[in-house]
Tab-separated table of C-alpha atoms and ligand atoms in Angstrom:
chain	number	residue	atom	x	y	z
A	1	UNK	CA	48.521	-41.163	70.393
A	2	UNK	CA	45.410	-39.282	69.296
A	3	UNK	CA	44.969	-38.137	65.680
A	4	UNK	CA	46.348	-34.645	64.991
A	5	UNK	CA	43.730	-31.897	65.035
A	6	UNK	CA	43.346	-30.506	61.485
A	7	UNK	CA	44.041	-26.919	60.383
A	8	UNK	CA	41.693	-27.047	57.405
A	9	UNK	CA	38.328	-28.841	57.273
A	10	UNK	CA	36.032	-29.035	54.246
A	11	UNK	CA	32.338	-29.826	54.761
A	12	UNK	CA	29.555	-30.348	52.247
A	13	UNK	CA	25.970	-29.614	53.304
A	14	UNK	CA	22.824	-30.352	51.284
A	15	UNK	CA	19.721	-28.345	50.418
A	16	UNK	CA	16.293	-29.552	51.495
A	17	UNK	CA	12.850	-29.605	50.097
A	18	UNK	CA	9.614	-30.284	51.973
A	19	UNK	CA	7.420	-33.240	50.981
A	20	UNK	CA	4.777	-32.076	53.445
A	21	UNK	CA	4.701	-28.576	54.898
A	22	UNK	CA	1.676	-28.071	57.116
A	23	UNK	CA	1.582	-24.748	58.914
A	24	UNK	CA	-0.306	-24.594	62.216
A	25	UNK	CA	-1.032	-21.633	64.420
A	26	UNK	CA	1.120	-18.589	65.061
A	27	UNK	CA	2.807	-18.991	68.466
A	28	UNK	CA	3.504	-16.346	71.074
A	29	UNK	CA	7.226	-16.437	70.113
A	30	UNK	CA	6.430	-15.386	66.522
A	31	UNK	CA	7.016	-18.847	65.014
A	32	UNK	CA	4.376	-21.166	63.568
A	33	UNK	CA	3.836	-24.708	64.739
A	34	UNK	CA	4.679	-27.017	61.875
A	35	UNK	CA	4.332	-30.557	60.753
A	36	UNK	CA	6.788	-31.026	57.953
A	37	UNK	CA	8.504	-33.875	56.155
A	38	UNK	CA	11.955	-32.817	55.058
A	39	UNK	CA	14.065	-34.474	52.394
A	40	UNK	CA	17.692	-33.494	51.769
A	41	UNK	CA	18.537	-33.190	48.062
A	42	UNK	CA	21.746	-33.194	46.040
A	43	UNK	CA	22.352	-29.451	45.734
A	44	UNK	CA	25.215	-28.523	48.016
A	45	UNK	CA	27.055	-25.679	49.626
A	46	UNK	CA	30.706	-26.372	50.427
A	47	UNK	CA	32.418	-24.732	53.373
A	48	UNK	CA	36.167	-24.698	54.023
A	49	UNK	CA	37.089	-23.767	57.600
A	50	UNK	CA	40.710	-22.715	58.170
A	51	UNK	CA	42.297	-22.078	61.539
A	52	UNK	CA	42.909	-18.306	61.871
A	53	UNK	CA	44.691	-17.446	65.145
A	54	UNK	CA	43.923	-13.878	66.176
A	55	UNK	CA	41.647	-13.376	63.161
A	56	UNK	CA	38.222	-13.659	64.762
A	57	UNK	CA	35.458	-15.265	62.671
A	58	UNK	CA	35.575	-14.184	59.049
A	59	UNK	CA	33.568	-15.417	56.059
A	60	UNK	CA	34.033	-15.157	52.318
A	61	UNK	CA	31.424	-16.375	49.849
A	62	UNK	CA	31.675	-17.415	46.205
A	63	UNK	CA	29.565	-19.207	43.615
A	64	UNK	CA	26.664	-18.604	41.269
A	65	UNK	CA	24.345	-17.882	44.196
A	66	UNK	CA	26.756	-15.788	46.293
A	67	UNK	CA	25.144	-12.407	45.595
A	68	UNK	CA	23.003	-11.239	48.470
A	69	UNK	CA	24.684	-13.385	51.124
A	70	UNK	CA	25.783	-11.148	54.028
A	71	UNK	CA	29.410	-11.519	55.127
A	72	UNK	CA	29.012	-9.787	58.483
A	73	UNK	CA	27.611	-11.024	61.791
A	74	UNK	CA	24.250	-11.793	60.118
A	75	UNK	CA	25.831	-14.611	58.134
A	76	UNK	CA	24.493	-17.873	59.569
A	77	UNK	CA	27.844	-19.654	59.260
A	78	UNK	CA	29.525	-16.850	61.252
A	79	UNK	CA	26.806	-17.040	63.889
A	80	UNK	CA	27.184	-20.827	64.050
A	81	UNK	CA	30.968	-20.605	64.565
A	82	UNK	CA	30.577	-17.993	67.295
A	83	UNK	CA	27.878	-19.924	69.173
A	84	UNK	CA	29.863	-23.162	68.956
A	85	UNK	CA	33.042	-21.458	70.222
A	86	UNK	CA	31.133	-20.068	73.184
A	87	UNK	CA	29.587	-23.459	73.998
A	88	UNK	CA	32.921	-25.240	73.646
A	89	UNK	CA	34.901	-22.587	75.554
A	90	UNK	CA	37.369	-21.916	72.728
A	91	UNK	CA	38.445	-18.683	71.031
A	92	UNK	CA	36.200	-17.895	68.034
A	93	UNK	CA	38.988	-17.754	65.445
A	94	UNK	CA	38.356	-19.233	62.008
A	95	UNK	CA	38.137	-18.287	58.367
A	96	UNK	CA	35.099	-19.756	56.645
A	97	UNK	CA	34.962	-19.896	52.865
A	98	UNK	CA	31.555	-20.835	51.456
A	99	UNK	CA	30.939	-21.916	47.858
A	100	UNK	CA	27.207	-21.575	47.246
A	101	UNK	CA	25.485	-24.202	45.142
A	102	UNK	CA	22.113	-23.742	46.870
A	103	UNK	CA	19.885	-20.805	45.898
A	104	UNK	CA	19.793	-17.950	48.429
A	105	UNK	CA	16.394	-17.268	50.081
A	106	UNK	CA	15.026	-19.945	47.763
A	107	UNK	CA	13.042	-22.187	50.121
A	108	UNK	CA	15.820	-24.796	50.123
A	109	UNK	CA	17.496	-23.889	53.436
A	110	UNK	CA	20.770	-22.678	51.916
A	111	UNK	CA	21.592	-20.479	54.903
A	112	UNK	CA	20.794	-23.347	57.239
A	113	UNK	CA	23.126	-25.605	55.240
A	114	UNK	CA	25.942	-23.091	55.789
A	115	UNK	CA	25.229	-22.960	59.522
A	116	UNK	CA	25.236	-26.761	59.747
A	117	UNK	CA	28.442	-26.924	57.687
A	118	UNK	CA	30.120	-24.391	59.979
A	119	UNK	CA	29.094	-26.398	63.061
A	120	UNK	CA	30.491	-29.647	61.651
A	121	UNK	CA	33.697	-27.998	60.392
A	122	UNK	CA	34.439	-26.003	63.549
A	123	UNK	CA	33.584	-29.000	65.721
A	124	UNK	CA	36.373	-30.904	63.924
A	125	UNK	CA	38.769	-27.931	63.846
A	126	UNK	CA	38.364	-27.158	67.537
A	127	UNK	CA	38.025	-30.799	68.624
A	128	UNK	CA	35.115	-29.773	70.872
A	129	UNK	CA	34.208	-33.317	71.916
A	130	UNK	CA	30.508	-32.408	71.668
A	131	UNK	CA	28.212	-35.278	70.709
A	132	UNK	CA	25.657	-35.242	67.896
A	133	UNK	CA	22.742	-34.358	70.196
A	134	UNK	CA	24.628	-31.384	71.637
A	135	UNK	CA	25.378	-30.163	68.096
A	136	UNK	CA	21.692	-30.580	67.174
A	137	UNK	CA	20.769	-28.450	70.204
A	138	UNK	CA	23.176	-25.715	69.111
A	139	UNK	CA	21.795	-26.012	65.566
A	140	UNK	CA	18.238	-25.391	66.803
A	141	UNK	CA	19.293	-22.069	68.354
A	142	UNK	CA	20.494	-20.900	64.910
A	143	UNK	CA	17.355	-21.575	62.860
A	144	UNK	CA	14.406	-23.913	62.482
A	145	UNK	CA	15.921	-25.811	59.511
A	146	UNK	CA	19.507	-26.053	60.787
A	147	UNK	CA	19.086	-29.338	62.739
A	148	UNK	CA	17.757	-31.020	59.589
A	149	UNK	CA	20.709	-29.761	57.552
A	150	UNK	CA	22.921	-31.635	60.052
A	151	UNK	CA	20.818	-34.790	59.990
A	152	UNK	CA	19.887	-35.106	56.296
A	153	UNK	CA	17.923	-38.008	54.836
A	154	UNK	CA	14.179	-37.818	55.390
A	155	UNK	CA	12.739	-36.669	58.712
A	156	UNK	CA	9.506	-35.450	60.219
A	157	UNK	CA	9.930	-31.993	61.740
A	158	UNK	CA	7.651	-30.724	64.496
A	159	UNK	CA	7.693	-27.716	66.806
A	160	UNK	CA	8.908	-24.896	64.566
A	161	UNK	CA	10.561	-27.558	62.396
A	162	UNK	CA	13.569	-28.120	64.643
A	163	UNK	CA	12.387	-31.268	66.443
A	164	UNK	CA	13.230	-34.189	64.199
A	165	UNK	CA	12.244	-37.813	63.881
A	166	UNK	CA	14.139	-39.671	61.125
A	167	UNK	CA	11.791	-41.504	58.747
A	168	UNK	CA	12.157	-44.882	57.111
A	169	UNK	CA	12.047	-44.578	53.323
A	170	UNK	CA	12.947	-46.708	50.286
A	171	UNK	CA	14.648	-45.658	47.093
A	172	UNK	CA	15.575	-42.308	45.664
A	173	UNK	CA	13.306	-39.519	44.433
A	174	UNK	CA	14.376	-37.677	41.295
A	175	UNK	CA	13.553	-33.990	41.141
A	176	UNK	CA	13.947	-31.008	38.911
A	177	UNK	CA	14.261	-27.638	40.642
A	178	UNK	CA	13.601	-24.321	38.949
A	179	UNK	CA	15.279	-21.387	40.651
A	180	UNK	CA	13.543	-18.043	40.441
A	181	UNK	CA	15.316	-14.726	40.160
A	182	UNK	CA	15.356	-12.992	43.540
A	183	UNK	CA	14.590	-14.738	46.814
A	184	UNK	CA	11.554	-14.578	49.071
A	185	UNK	CA	12.153	-13.736	52.740
A	186	UNK	CA	10.773	-16.539	54.918
A	187	UNK	CA	9.029	-14.223	57.444
A	188	UNK	CA	7.267	-12.410	54.569
A	189	UNK	CA	5.857	-15.687	53.251
A	190	UNK	CA	4.693	-16.774	56.718
A	191	UNK	CA	2.999	-13.378	57.144
A	192	UNK	CA	1.226	-13.916	53.814
A	193	UNK	CA	0.090	-17.384	54.991
A	194	UNK	CA	-1.478	-15.696	58.030
A	195	UNK	CA	-3.067	-12.960	55.919
A	196	UNK	CA	-4.585	-15.420	53.433
A	197	UNK	CA	-6.161	-17.557	56.109
A	198	UNK	CA	-7.090	-14.895	58.622
A	199	UNK	CA	-10.686	-16.220	58.681
A	200	UNK	CA	-9.758	-19.877	59.094
A	201	UNK	CA	-10.018	-21.100	62.713
A	202	UNK	CA	-6.968	-22.677	64.426
A	203	UNK	CA	-5.537	-25.593	62.481
A	204	UNK	CA	-3.765	-28.514	64.128
A	205	UNK	CA	-1.843	-30.348	61.385
A	206	UNK	CA	-0.892	-34.022	61.510
A	207	UNK	CA	1.649	-36.127	59.628
A	208	UNK	CA	0.269	-37.392	56.296
A	209	UNK	CA	0.070	-41.183	56.584
A	210	UNK	CA	-0.479	-41.635	52.805
A	211	UNK	CA	2.770	-39.710	52.186
A	212	UNK	CA	4.694	-41.769	54.745
A	213	UNK	CA	3.331	-45.014	53.227
A	214	UNK	CA	4.358	-43.891	49.724
A	215	UNK	CA	7.850	-43.001	51.027
A	216	UNK	CA	8.191	-46.389	52.717
A	217	UNK	CA	7.241	-48.188	49.507
A	218	UNK	CA	9.515	-45.956	47.403
A	219	UNK	CA	6.715	-45.242	44.933
A	220	UNK	CA	7.240	-41.861	43.204
A	221	UNK	CA	3.651	-41.770	41.888
A	222	UNK	CA	2.300	-42.299	45.384
A	223	UNK	CA	4.614	-39.562	46.675
A	224	UNK	CA	3.525	-37.273	43.821
A	225	UNK	CA	-0.138	-37.711	44.820
A	226	UNK	CA	0.527	-36.862	48.459
A	227	UNK	CA	2.948	-33.887	48.314
A	228	UNK	CA	1.531	-30.802	50.076
A	229	UNK	CA	2.768	-27.333	50.901
A	230	UNK	CA	0.669	-24.899	52.936
A	231	UNK	CA	3.081	-22.097	51.987
A	232	UNK	CA	2.489	-22.493	48.265
A	233	UNK	CA	-0.591	-20.234	48.028
A	234	UNK	CA	1.300	-17.507	49.904
A	235	UNK	CA	4.380	-17.834	47.688
A	236	UNK	CA	2.159	-17.674	44.576
A	237	UNK	CA	0.340	-14.655	45.951
A	238	UNK	CA	3.680	-12.868	46.442
A	239	UNK	CA	5.228	-14.150	43.186
A	240	UNK	CA	2.356	-14.861	40.704
A	241	UNK	CA	4.718	-15.794	37.851
A	242	UNK	CA	5.541	-19.049	39.679
A	243	UNK	CA	2.160	-20.374	38.514
A	244	UNK	CA	3.456	-20.392	34.937
A	245	UNK	CA	6.578	-22.282	36.032
A	246	UNK	CA	4.514	-24.914	37.867
A	247	UNK	CA	2.224	-25.335	34.827
A	248	UNK	CA	5.197	-25.646	32.462
A	249	UNK	CA	6.609	-28.523	34.555
A	250	UNK	CA	3.287	-30.368	34.562
A	251	UNK	CA	2.942	-29.848	30.804
A	252	UNK	CA	6.509	-31.161	30.512
A	253	UNK	CA	5.421	-34.427	32.127
A	254	UNK	CA	6.365	-33.992	35.812
A	255	UNK	CA	4.443	-36.275	38.187
A	256	UNK	CA	3.904	-33.317	40.524
A	257	UNK	CA	4.795	-29.650	40.759
A	258	UNK	CA	4.997	-27.600	43.937
A	259	UNK	CA	6.765	-24.681	45.526
A	260	UNK	CA	9.772	-25.767	47.626
A	261	UNK	CA	9.342	-24.639	51.237
A	262	UNK	CA	8.679	-20.905	51.368
A	263	UNK	CA	9.736	-20.547	47.708
A	264	UNK	CA	10.346	-19.161	45.198
A	265	UNK	CA	12.160	-22.315	43.990
A	266	UNK	CA	9.730	-24.735	42.341
A	267	UNK	CA	10.128	-28.515	42.658
A	268	UNK	CA	9.044	-31.083	40.070
A	269	UNK	CA	8.952	-34.790	40.835
A	270	UNK	CA	9.953	-37.288	38.160
A	271	UNK	CA	9.636	-41.086	37.871
A	272	UNK	CA	13.383	-41.702	37.681
A	273	UNK	CA	16.669	-40.030	36.708
A	274	UNK	CA	16.007	-40.295	32.968
A	275	UNK	CA	12.522	-38.841	33.312
A	276	UNK	CA	13.954	-35.978	35.406
A	277	UNK	CA	16.217	-35.100	32.477
A	278	UNK	CA	13.198	-35.171	30.116
A	279	UNK	CA	11.300	-32.810	32.437
A	280	UNK	CA	14.352	-30.543	32.694
A	281	UNK	CA	14.646	-30.400	28.893
A	282	UNK	CA	10.912	-29.646	28.541
A	283	UNK	CA	11.147	-26.828	31.109
A	284	UNK	CA	14.169	-25.332	29.369
A	285	UNK	CA	12.437	-25.631	25.980
A	286	UNK	CA	9.470	-23.706	27.376
A	287	UNK	CA	11.816	-20.777	28.004
A	288	UNK	CA	12.452	-21.301	31.712
A	289	UNK	CA	16.007	-20.649	32.917
A	290	UNK	CA	17.893	-22.106	35.911
A	291	UNK	CA	16.637	-25.672	35.690
A	292	UNK	CA	18.549	-28.066	37.981
A	293	UNK	CA	17.993	-31.833	38.349
A	294	UNK	CA	18.735	-33.308	41.785
A	295	UNK	CA	17.904	-36.380	43.831
A	296	UNK	CA	17.217	-37.219	47.428
A	297	UNK	CA	17.595	-38.297	50.091
A	298	UNK	CA	21.308	-37.593	50.608
A	299	UNK	CA	23.268	-37.413	53.889
A	300	UNK	CA	23.373	-34.273	56.031
A	301	UNK	CA	26.401	-31.999	56.551
A	302	UNK	CA	29.578	-34.131	56.408
A	303	UNK	CA	33.342	-33.599	56.499
A	304	UNK	CA	34.684	-34.393	53.021
A	305	UNK	CA	38.353	-33.677	53.744
A	306	UNK	CA	40.615	-32.356	56.450
A	307	UNK	CA	44.309	-31.628	56.527
A	308	UNK	CA	47.177	-29.901	58.266
A	309	UNK	CA	47.953	-26.728	56.342
A	310	UNK	CA	51.511	-26.524	57.666
A	311	UNK	CA	54.048	-28.796	59.410
A	312	UNK	CA	53.515	-29.119	63.132
A	313	UNK	CA	55.698	-26.679	65.125
A	314	UNK	CA	57.695	-28.524	67.787
B	401	LIG	O1	13.984	-20.307	62.162
B	401	LIG	P1	14.290	-19.348	61.081
B	401	LIG	O2	15.355	-18.360	61.479
B	401	LIG	O3	14.575	-19.975	59.775
B	401	LIG	O4	12.968	-18.492	60.876
B	401	LIG	C1	12.941	-17.302	60.151
B	401	LIG	C2	11.590	-16.645	60.347
B	401	LIG	O5	10.574	-17.439	59.687
B	401	LIG	C3	11.124	-16.536	61.781
B	401	LIG	O6	11.607	-15.363	62.391
B	401	LIG	C4	9.609	-16.519	61.624
B	401	LIG	O7	9.186	-15.230	61.212
B	401	LIG	C5	9.391	-17.446	60.453
B	401	LIG	N1	9.090	-18.829	60.880
B	401	LIG	C6	7.838	-19.105	61.386
B	401	LIG	N2	7.548	-20.383	61.804
B	401	LIG	C7	8.460	-21.369	61.687
B	401	LIG	C8	9.741	-21.106	61.147
B	401	LIG	C9	10.025	-19.811	60.753
B	401	LIG	O8	6.973	-18.232	61.488
B	401	LIG	N3	8.139	-22.592	62.070
């Protein structure tokens, strides 16, 4: 007898930061070729998917970072559920409830985490039988960072970021993240990257071997010396006050300070968990709000519980 299909599935999906984010040329499809090294970190969105016969796909959102998240067809979790239903040949009927722990439009792939969480939850709810690779393919149609939100860990992303190669790493990196008020729209930051380097001839980025070596040896100082983000100058140009945040973290003893992805969240690397708390305290003491310690890598989107909401009807 096969296991009963659940009525309620809860999934937790992590945020990401980029240890390397090298932006290549603008492609004909409007995306940029990337070489990036993703790491999933311990800030999470939680998504509860509940069977909703006849109800279509509906989403509700709560949490400190819920403001500004659309709850219509633009919501990435809604789009994910609809695309998966179409692929699996099932009716798109589910209620998704998202509790945001990841900043919105913050450069930490919060929307992508919700899409990945919806894929994992609806896959279990609808018993689609799709394998991991098929889910990764669906994820790539939803956004460049969605496949990584499924995979988690540390991975090299190529193409527009959606083609992943898991990377071998040792140990855990301890971070402090500073959230900024108000997000930055990813396309706006990419457009600023293009504007700032309009005179620079075509760049073909490569994976940073010093970074990969530091990750393999688990040496936070080596990682600190090799972190790069080609989007940082653009994020600082659009949000100049981030410079003060980055400086405050360095003055507070962080090994490195950089903008996370397309920003405006700033990431500070620490030696270990205790040092991360020291850096967090120093940042707070310097008058900076929304200071959040986290660590990585952590696993990608995973089912944390599933249950039958009502007795089976016979
Ligand atoms: O893939 P995603 O939906 O996250 O991308 C949002 C926007 O960010 C794209 O429409 C594009 O403007 C920009 N982008 C880009 N190059 C990438 C990824 C995203 O220019 N590699």
